[in-house]
């Protein structure tokens, strides 16, 4: 469990050296603390219940229960789940796409610099910015065109504007400034978007927006 000044992290990865490296890196950050580890996706839910982390670093590919299945289990079981940040070797990994659709809050490459890893944890914990929007665009651009899987027609004009700005990487305060509306109004629109798209978070809403054709990977603001 974290204090108001720190974020607690659970590391889920089947490679002991990766877990040790991530723990050493995160424990050097004054505002981050590692509260537990899991060597398989099957262990994640029990470890979350035991340690109450704010963020889970979830290896997307594990030989037993993979990160996608573990993410689905966590989100389906817990009323207040932690934020889930999947980690992967390749940024065009189909597993990452499935993990984002399952409800993961973002993804991170294992080769990322220590500053990027710490920034990613802080970003998904705050929940008001899309993590690495350029990486999300590249991930979706690398996928073959697919028929729409979700309907965005229920969104109002303003909600559509807000969703496009989320996909461009703007935070809630940035969106408020861009559209000349209050931060509380932005939060209301974001909540309505999540409800209408049945999205768990910003990353999932953006994937739905791309797959519906509302936003295209090469689209500029």
PDB file of C-alpha atoms in Angstrom:
ATOM      1  CA  UNK A   1       0.000   0.000   0.000  1.00  0.00           C
ATOM      2  CA  UNK A   2       1.398   3.396  -0.944  1.00  0.00           C
ATOM      3  CA  UNK A   3       1.586   6.550   1.113  1.00  0.00           C
ATOM      4  CA  UNK A   4       0.308   9.872  -0.293  1.00  0.00           C
ATOM      5  CA  UNK A   5       3.881  10.646  -1.365  1.00  0.00           C
ATOM      6  CA  UNK A   6       4.690   7.310  -3.040  1.00  0.00           C
ATOM      7  CA  UNK A   7       3.292   4.967  -5.678  1.00  0.00           C
ATOM      8  CA  UNK A   8       3.426   1.239  -5.001  1.00  0.00           C
ATOM      9  CA  UNK A   9       4.270  -1.163  -7.820  1.00  0.00           C
ATOM     10  CA  UNK A  10       3.867  -4.911  -8.359  1.00  0.00           C
ATOM     11  CA  UNK A  11       6.191  -6.510 -10.943  1.00  0.00           C
ATOM     12  CA  UNK A  12       4.848  -9.501 -12.909  1.00  0.00           C
ATOM     13  CA  UNK A  13       7.449 -11.156 -15.152  1.00  0.00           C
ATOM     14  CA  UNK A  14       8.570 -14.768 -15.574  1.00  0.00           C
ATOM     15  CA  UNK A  15      12.272 -13.813 -15.835  1.00  0.00           C
ATOM     16  CA  UNK A  16      13.968 -13.379 -12.422  1.00  0.00           C
ATOM     17  CA  UNK A  17      16.664 -11.101 -13.864  1.00  0.00           C
ATOM     18  CA  UNK A  18      14.070  -8.774 -15.372  1.00  0.00           C
ATOM     19  CA  UNK A  19      12.206  -8.584 -12.070  1.00  0.00           C
ATOM     20  CA  UNK A  20      15.434  -7.887 -10.197  1.00  0.00           C
ATOM     21  CA  UNK A  21      16.458  -5.184 -12.660  1.00  0.00           C
ATOM     22  CA  UNK A  22      13.098  -3.444 -12.506  1.00  0.00           C
ATOM     23  CA  UNK A  23      13.038  -3.640  -8.705  1.00  0.00           C
ATOM     24  CA  UNK A  24      16.522  -2.113  -8.447  1.00  0.00           C
ATOM     25  CA  UNK A  25      15.582   0.657 -10.864  1.00  0.00           C
ATOM     26  CA  UNK A  26      12.275   1.530  -9.193  1.00  0.00           C
ATOM     27  CA  UNK A  27      13.556   1.351  -5.637  1.00  0.00           C
ATOM     28  CA  UNK A  28      15.994   4.149  -6.513  1.00  0.00           C
ATOM     29  CA  UNK A  29      13.066   6.467  -7.284  1.00  0.00           C
ATOM     30  CA  UNK A  30      12.023   8.459  -4.207  1.00  0.00           C
ATOM     31  CA  UNK A  31       8.319   8.334  -5.093  1.00  0.00           C
ATOM     32  CA  UNK A  32       8.109   4.678  -6.206  1.00  0.00           C
ATOM     33  CA  UNK A  33       8.258   1.509  -4.134  1.00  0.00           C
ATOM     34  CA  UNK A  34       8.049  -2.144  -5.195  1.00  0.00           C
ATOM     35  CA  UNK A  35       5.646  -4.025  -2.921  1.00  0.00           C
ATOM     36  CA  UNK A  36       5.745  -7.443  -4.548  1.00  0.00           C
ATOM     37  CA  UNK A  37       6.553  -9.698  -7.488  1.00  0.00           C
ATOM     38  CA  UNK A  38       4.793 -12.411  -9.491  1.00  0.00           C
ATOM     39  CA  UNK A  39       6.534 -14.956 -11.707  1.00  0.00           C
ATOM     40  CA  UNK A  40       3.403 -15.934 -13.641  1.00  0.00           C
ATOM     41  CA  UNK A  41       0.136 -14.309 -14.599  1.00  0.00           C
ATOM     42  CA  UNK A  42      -1.712 -16.853 -12.479  1.00  0.00           C
ATOM     43  CA  UNK A  43      -0.129 -15.338  -9.361  1.00  0.00           C
ATOM     44  CA  UNK A  44      -1.011 -11.735 -10.139  1.00  0.00           C
ATOM     45  CA  UNK A  45      -4.514 -11.509  -8.689  1.00  0.00           C
ATOM     46  CA  UNK A  46      -3.499 -13.011  -5.339  1.00  0.00           C
ATOM     47  CA  UNK A  47      -0.429 -10.773  -5.154  1.00  0.00           C
ATOM     48  CA  UNK A  48      -2.545  -7.693  -5.876  1.00  0.00           C
ATOM     49  CA  UNK A  49      -4.969  -8.610  -3.103  1.00  0.00           C
ATOM     50  CA  UNK A  50      -2.055  -9.154  -0.716  1.00  0.00           C
ATOM     51  CA  UNK A  51      -0.031  -6.025  -1.553  1.00  0.00           C
ATOM     52  CA  UNK A  52      -2.598  -3.477  -2.870  1.00  0.00           C
ATOM     53  CA  UNK A  53      -0.327  -1.863  -5.495  1.00  0.00           C
ATOM     54  CA  UNK A  54      -1.186   1.323  -7.348  1.00  0.00           C
ATOM     55  CA  UNK A  55       0.356   0.032 -10.591  1.00  0.00           C
ATOM     56  CA  UNK A  56       1.157  -3.424 -11.961  1.00  0.00           C
ATOM     57  CA  UNK A  57       4.055  -3.817 -14.415  1.00  0.00           C
ATOM     58  CA  UNK A  58       2.735  -6.802 -16.376  1.00  0.00           C
ATOM     59  CA  UNK A  59       4.849  -8.815 -18.808  1.00  0.00           C
ATOM     60  CA  UNK A  60       2.518  -9.370 -21.743  1.00  0.00           C
ATOM     61  CA  UNK A  61       4.108 -12.707 -22.751  1.00  0.00           C
ATOM     62  CA  UNK A  62       4.505 -15.285 -19.982  1.00  0.00           C
ATOM     63  CA  UNK A  63       4.666 -19.060 -20.551  1.00  0.00           C
ATOM     64  CA  UNK A  64       1.911 -19.877 -18.073  1.00  0.00           C
ATOM     65  CA  UNK A  65      -0.946 -17.408 -17.751  1.00  0.00           C
ATOM     66  CA  UNK A  66      -0.082 -14.504 -20.040  1.00  0.00           C
ATOM     67  CA  UNK A  67      -0.495 -10.824 -19.291  1.00  0.00           C
ATOM     68  CA  UNK A  68      -3.693 -10.505 -21.339  1.00  0.00           C
ATOM     69  CA  UNK A  69      -5.488 -13.214 -19.391  1.00  0.00           C
ATOM     70  CA  UNK A  70      -4.166 -11.860 -16.098  1.00  0.00           C
ATOM     71  CA  UNK A  71      -5.351  -8.345 -16.994  1.00  0.00           C
ATOM     72  CA  UNK A  72      -8.845  -9.620 -17.773  1.00  0.00           C
ATOM     73  CA  UNK A  73      -8.959 -11.552 -14.492  1.00  0.00           C
ATOM     74  CA  UNK A  74      -7.897  -8.536 -12.451  1.00  0.00           C
ATOM     75  CA  UNK A  75     -10.382  -6.149 -14.063  1.00  0.00           C
ATOM     76  CA  UNK A  76     -13.249  -8.645 -13.888  1.00  0.00           C
ATOM     77  CA  UNK A  77     -12.616  -9.547 -10.231  1.00  0.00           C
ATOM     78  CA  UNK A  78     -11.607  -6.379  -8.402  1.00  0.00           C
ATOM     79  CA  UNK A  79     -13.951  -3.463  -7.791  1.00  0.00           C
ATOM     80  CA  UNK A  80     -11.021  -1.030  -7.580  1.00  0.00           C
ATOM     81  CA  UNK A  81      -8.211  -2.601  -9.639  1.00  0.00           C
ATOM     82  CA  UNK A  82      -4.725  -1.087  -9.895  1.00  0.00           C
ATOM     83  CA  UNK A  83      -3.550   0.521 -13.113  1.00  0.00           C
ATOM     84  CA  UNK A  84      -1.932  -2.039 -15.422  1.00  0.00           C
ATOM     85  CA  UNK A  85       1.111  -1.203 -17.538  1.00  0.00           C
ATOM     86  CA  UNK A  86       2.092  -4.039 -19.860  1.00  0.00           C
ATOM     87  CA  UNK A  87       5.732  -4.453 -20.796  1.00  0.00           C
ATOM     88  CA  UNK A  88       6.911  -6.045 -24.019  1.00  0.00           C
ATOM     89  CA  UNK A  89       9.973  -6.564 -26.192  1.00  0.00           C
ATOM     90  CA  UNK A  90       8.411  -5.428 -29.485  1.00  0.00           C
ATOM     91  CA  UNK A  91       6.245  -2.329 -29.991  1.00  0.00           C
ATOM     92  CA  UNK A  92       4.189  -3.999 -32.751  1.00  0.00           C
ATOM     93  CA  UNK A  93       3.330  -6.991 -30.582  1.00  0.00           C
ATOM     94  CA  UNK A  94      -0.207  -8.282 -31.234  1.00  0.00           C
ATOM     95  CA  UNK A  95      -0.308  -9.258 -27.563  1.00  0.00           C
ATOM     96  CA  UNK A  96      -0.040  -5.579 -26.635  1.00  0.00           C
ATOM     97  CA  UNK A  97      -3.032  -4.691 -28.804  1.00  0.00           C
ATOM     98  CA  UNK A  98      -5.063  -7.416 -27.116  1.00  0.00           C
ATOM     99  CA  UNK A  99      -3.900  -6.275 -23.676  1.00  0.00           C
ATOM    100  CA  UNK A 100      -5.028  -2.701 -24.375  1.00  0.00           C
ATOM    101  CA  UNK A 101      -8.417  -3.974 -25.540  1.00  0.00           C
ATOM    102  CA  UNK A 102      -8.584  -6.078 -22.382  1.00  0.00           C
ATOM    103  CA  UNK A 103      -8.213  -2.905 -20.298  1.00  0.00           C
ATOM    104  CA  UNK A 104      -4.489  -2.316 -19.742  1.00  0.00           C
ATOM    105  CA  UNK A 105      -3.723   1.378 -19.243  1.00  0.00           C
ATOM    106  CA  UNK A 106      -0.678   1.491 -21.497  1.00  0.00           C
ATOM    107  CA  UNK A 107       2.400  -0.352 -22.680  1.00  0.00           C
ATOM    108  CA  UNK A 108       6.126   0.029 -22.312  1.00  0.00           C
ATOM    109  CA  UNK A 109       9.113  -1.498 -24.085  1.00  0.00           C
ATOM    110  CA  UNK A 110      11.539  -3.517 -21.978  1.00  0.00           C
ATOM    111  CA  UNK A 111      14.417  -1.583 -23.522  1.00  0.00           C
ATOM    112  CA  UNK A 112      12.977   1.751 -22.316  1.00  0.00           C
ATOM    113  CA  UNK A 113      15.283   4.050 -20.374  1.00  0.00           C
ATOM    114  CA  UNK A 114      14.867   4.179 -16.613  1.00  0.00           C
ATOM    115  CA  UNK A 115      13.442   7.692 -16.853  1.00  0.00           C
ATOM    116  CA  UNK A 116      10.783   6.471 -19.304  1.00  0.00           C
ATOM    117  CA  UNK A 117       9.794   3.588 -17.043  1.00  0.00           C
ATOM    118  CA  UNK A 118       9.370   5.856 -14.030  1.00  0.00           C
ATOM    119  CA  UNK A 119       7.478   8.409 -16.143  1.00  0.00           C
ATOM    120  CA  UNK A 120       5.174   5.677 -17.487  1.00  0.00           C
ATOM    121  CA  UNK A 121       4.273   4.487 -13.999  1.00  0.00           C
ATOM    122  CA  UNK A 122       3.515   8.017 -12.833  1.00  0.00           C
ATOM    123  CA  UNK A 123       1.452   8.742 -15.968  1.00  0.00           C
ATOM    124  CA  UNK A 124      -0.800   5.684 -15.765  1.00  0.00           C
ATOM    125  CA  UNK A 125      -1.207   6.180 -12.019  1.00  0.00           C
ATOM    126  CA  UNK A 126      -2.492   9.725 -12.606  1.00  0.00           C
ATOM    127  CA  UNK A 127      -4.849   8.450 -15.303  1.00  0.00           C
ATOM    128  CA  UNK A 128      -5.372  11.800 -17.033  1.00  0.00           C
ATOM    129  CA  UNK A 129      -3.004  11.382 -19.990  1.00  0.00           C
ATOM    130  CA  UNK A 130      -2.581   8.777 -22.709  1.00  0.00           C
ATOM    131  CA  UNK A 131       0.792   7.122 -22.258  1.00  0.00           C
ATOM    132  CA  UNK A 132       3.116   7.523 -25.256  1.00  0.00           C
ATOM    133  CA  UNK A 133       0.437   8.358 -27.879  1.00  0.00           C
ATOM    134  CA  UNK A 134       3.000   8.116 -30.680  1.00  0.00           C
ATOM    135  CA  UNK A 135       3.782   4.528 -29.700  1.00  0.00           C
ATOM    136  CA  UNK A 136       0.064   3.705 -29.627  1.00  0.00           C
ATOM    137  CA  UNK A 137      -0.328   5.158 -33.139  1.00  0.00           C
ATOM    138  CA  UNK A 138       2.615   3.102 -34.414  1.00  0.00           C
ATOM    139  CA  UNK A 139       1.204  -0.040 -32.834  1.00  0.00           C
ATOM    140  CA  UNK A 140      -2.159   0.422 -34.538  1.00  0.00           C
ATOM    141  CA  UNK A 141      -0.660   1.565 -37.851  1.00  0.00           C
ATOM    142  CA  UNK A 142       1.306  -1.703 -38.029  1.00  0.00           C
ATOM    143  CA  UNK A 143      -1.883  -3.753 -37.833  1.00  0.00           C
ATOM    144  CA  UNK A 144      -3.812  -4.729 -40.988  1.00  0.00           C
ATOM    145  CA  UNK A 145      -7.088  -2.844 -41.530  1.00  0.00           C
ATOM    146  CA  UNK A 146      -9.942  -4.463 -39.649  1.00  0.00           C
ATOM    147  CA  UNK A 147     -13.706  -3.917 -39.645  1.00  0.00           C
ATOM    148  CA  UNK A 148     -15.011  -1.684 -36.892  1.00  0.00           C
ATOM    149  CA  UNK A 149     -15.555  -3.549 -33.651  1.00  0.00           C
ATOM    150  CA  UNK A 150     -17.143  -0.756 -31.630  1.00  0.00           C
ATOM    151  CA  UNK A 151     -19.676   1.953 -32.439  1.00  0.00           C
ATOM    152  CA  UNK A 152     -18.772   5.592 -31.794  1.00  0.00           C
ATOM    153  CA  UNK A 153     -21.910   7.095 -33.313  1.00  0.00           C
ATOM    154  CA  UNK A 154     -23.460   7.541 -29.866  1.00  0.00           C
ATOM    155  CA  UNK A 155     -20.881  10.205 -29.002  1.00  0.00           C
ATOM    156  CA  UNK A 156     -21.911  13.849 -29.147  1.00  0.00           C
ATOM    157  CA  UNK A 157     -19.933  16.297 -31.279  1.00  0.00           C
ATOM    158  CA  UNK A 158     -18.110  17.590 -28.198  1.00  0.00           C
ATOM    159  CA  UNK A 159     -17.361  14.074 -26.928  1.00  0.00           C
ATOM    160  CA  UNK A 160     -15.922  13.222 -30.343  1.00  0.00           C
ATOM    161  CA  UNK A 161     -13.692  16.311 -30.151  1.00  0.00           C
ATOM    162  CA  UNK A 162     -12.503  15.285 -26.695  1.00  0.00           C
ATOM    163  CA  UNK A 163     -11.786  11.716 -27.829  1.00  0.00           C
ATOM    164  CA  UNK A 164      -9.722  12.961 -30.770  1.00  0.00           C
ATOM    165  CA  UNK A 165      -7.691  15.139 -28.410  1.00  0.00           C
ATOM    166  CA  UNK A 166      -7.190  12.204 -26.025  1.00  0.00           C
ATOM    167  CA  UNK A 167      -5.879  10.194 -29.001  1.00  0.00           C
ATOM    168  CA  UNK A 168      -3.513  13.064 -29.820  1.00  0.00           C
ATOM    169  CA  UNK A 169      -2.036  12.719 -26.332  1.00  0.00           C
ATOM    170  CA  UNK A 170      -3.560  15.728 -24.586  1.00  0.00           C
ATOM    171  CA  UNK A 171      -4.167  15.550 -20.850  1.00  0.00           C
ATOM    172  CA  UNK A 172      -7.413  16.699 -19.264  1.00  0.00           C
ATOM    173  CA  UNK A 173      -5.984  20.175 -18.418  1.00  0.00           C
ATOM    174  CA  UNK A 174      -4.641  20.477 -21.984  1.00  0.00           C
ATOM    175  CA  UNK A 175      -8.049  19.565 -23.422  1.00  0.00           C
ATOM    176  CA  UNK A 176      -9.740  22.141 -21.176  1.00  0.00           C
ATOM    177  CA  UNK A 177      -7.370  24.832 -22.476  1.00  0.00           C
ATOM    178  CA  UNK A 178      -7.749  23.705 -26.098  1.00  0.00           C
ATOM    179  CA  UNK A 179     -11.560  23.770 -26.031  1.00  0.00           C
ATOM    180  CA  UNK A 180     -11.957  26.712 -23.612  1.00  0.00           C
ATOM    181  CA  UNK A 181     -14.005  24.667 -21.163  1.00  0.00           C
ATOM    182  CA  UNK A 182     -13.563  23.841 -17.480  1.00  0.00           C
ATOM    183  CA  UNK A 183     -11.541  20.891 -16.245  1.00  0.00           C
ATOM    184  CA  UNK A 184     -14.661  19.473 -14.572  1.00  0.00           C
ATOM    185  CA  UNK A 185     -16.496  19.615 -17.897  1.00  0.00           C
ATOM    186  CA  UNK A 186     -13.639  17.716 -19.550  1.00  0.00           C
ATOM    187  CA  UNK A 187     -13.809  15.047 -16.859  1.00  0.00           C
ATOM    188  CA  UNK A 188     -17.548  14.715 -17.415  1.00  0.00           C
ATOM    189  CA  UNK A 189     -17.039  14.284 -21.174  1.00  0.00           C
ATOM    190  CA  UNK A 190     -14.275  11.701 -20.595  1.00  0.00           C
ATOM    191  CA  UNK A 191     -16.529   9.751 -18.225  1.00  0.00           C
ATOM    192  CA  UNK A 192     -19.362   9.817 -20.775  1.00  0.00           C
ATOM    193  CA  UNK A 193     -16.985   8.585 -23.495  1.00  0.00           C
ATOM    194  CA  UNK A 194     -15.860   5.669 -21.349  1.00  0.00           C
ATOM    195  CA  UNK A 195     -19.467   4.742 -20.563  1.00  0.00           C
ATOM    196  CA  UNK A 196     -20.696   4.950 -24.158  1.00  0.00           C
ATOM    197  CA  UNK A 197     -17.746   2.992 -25.563  1.00  0.00           C
ATOM    198  CA  UNK A 198     -17.673   0.550 -22.626  1.00  0.00           C
ATOM    199  CA  UNK A 199     -14.017   1.506 -22.214  1.00  0.00           C
ATOM    200  CA  UNK A 200     -12.100   0.994 -18.981  1.00  0.00           C
ATOM    201  CA  UNK A 201      -9.615   3.819 -19.562  1.00  0.00           C
ATOM    202  CA  UNK A 202      -8.069   6.250 -22.049  1.00  0.00           C
ATOM    203  CA  UNK A 203      -5.935   3.653 -23.835  1.00  0.00           C
ATOM    204  CA  UNK A 204      -8.896   1.364 -24.462  1.00  0.00           C
ATOM    205  CA  UNK A 205     -11.059   4.280 -25.649  1.00  0.00           C
ATOM    206  CA  UNK A 206      -8.347   5.326 -28.109  1.00  0.00           C
ATOM    207  CA  UNK A 207      -7.959   1.796 -29.498  1.00  0.00           C
ATOM    208  CA  UNK A 208     -11.748   1.691 -29.994  1.00  0.00           C
ATOM    209  CA  UNK A 209     -11.607   5.083 -31.740  1.00  0.00           C
ATOM    210  CA  UNK A 210      -8.933   3.837 -34.151  1.00  0.00           C
ATOM    211  CA  UNK A 211     -10.699   0.551 -34.831  1.00  0.00           C
ATOM    212  CA  UNK A 212     -14.004   2.313 -35.506  1.00  0.00           C
ATOM    213  CA  UNK A 213     -12.352   4.616 -38.032  1.00  0.00           C
ATOM    214  CA  UNK A 214     -13.114   7.730 -35.958  1.00  0.00           C
ATOM    215  CA  UNK A 215      -9.368   8.355 -35.672  1.00  0.00           C
ATOM    216  CA  UNK A 216      -6.692   7.127 -38.088  1.00  0.00           C
ATOM    217  CA  UNK A 217      -3.069   6.334 -37.110  1.00  0.00           C
ATOM    218  CA  UNK A 218      -1.678   9.066 -39.379  1.00  0.00           C
ATOM    219  CA  UNK A 219      -4.177  11.721 -38.369  1.00  0.00           C
ATOM    220  CA  UNK A 220      -2.788  15.020 -37.100  1.00  0.00           C
ATOM    221  CA  UNK A 221      -4.455  17.258 -34.582  1.00  0.00           C
TER     222      UNK A 221
END
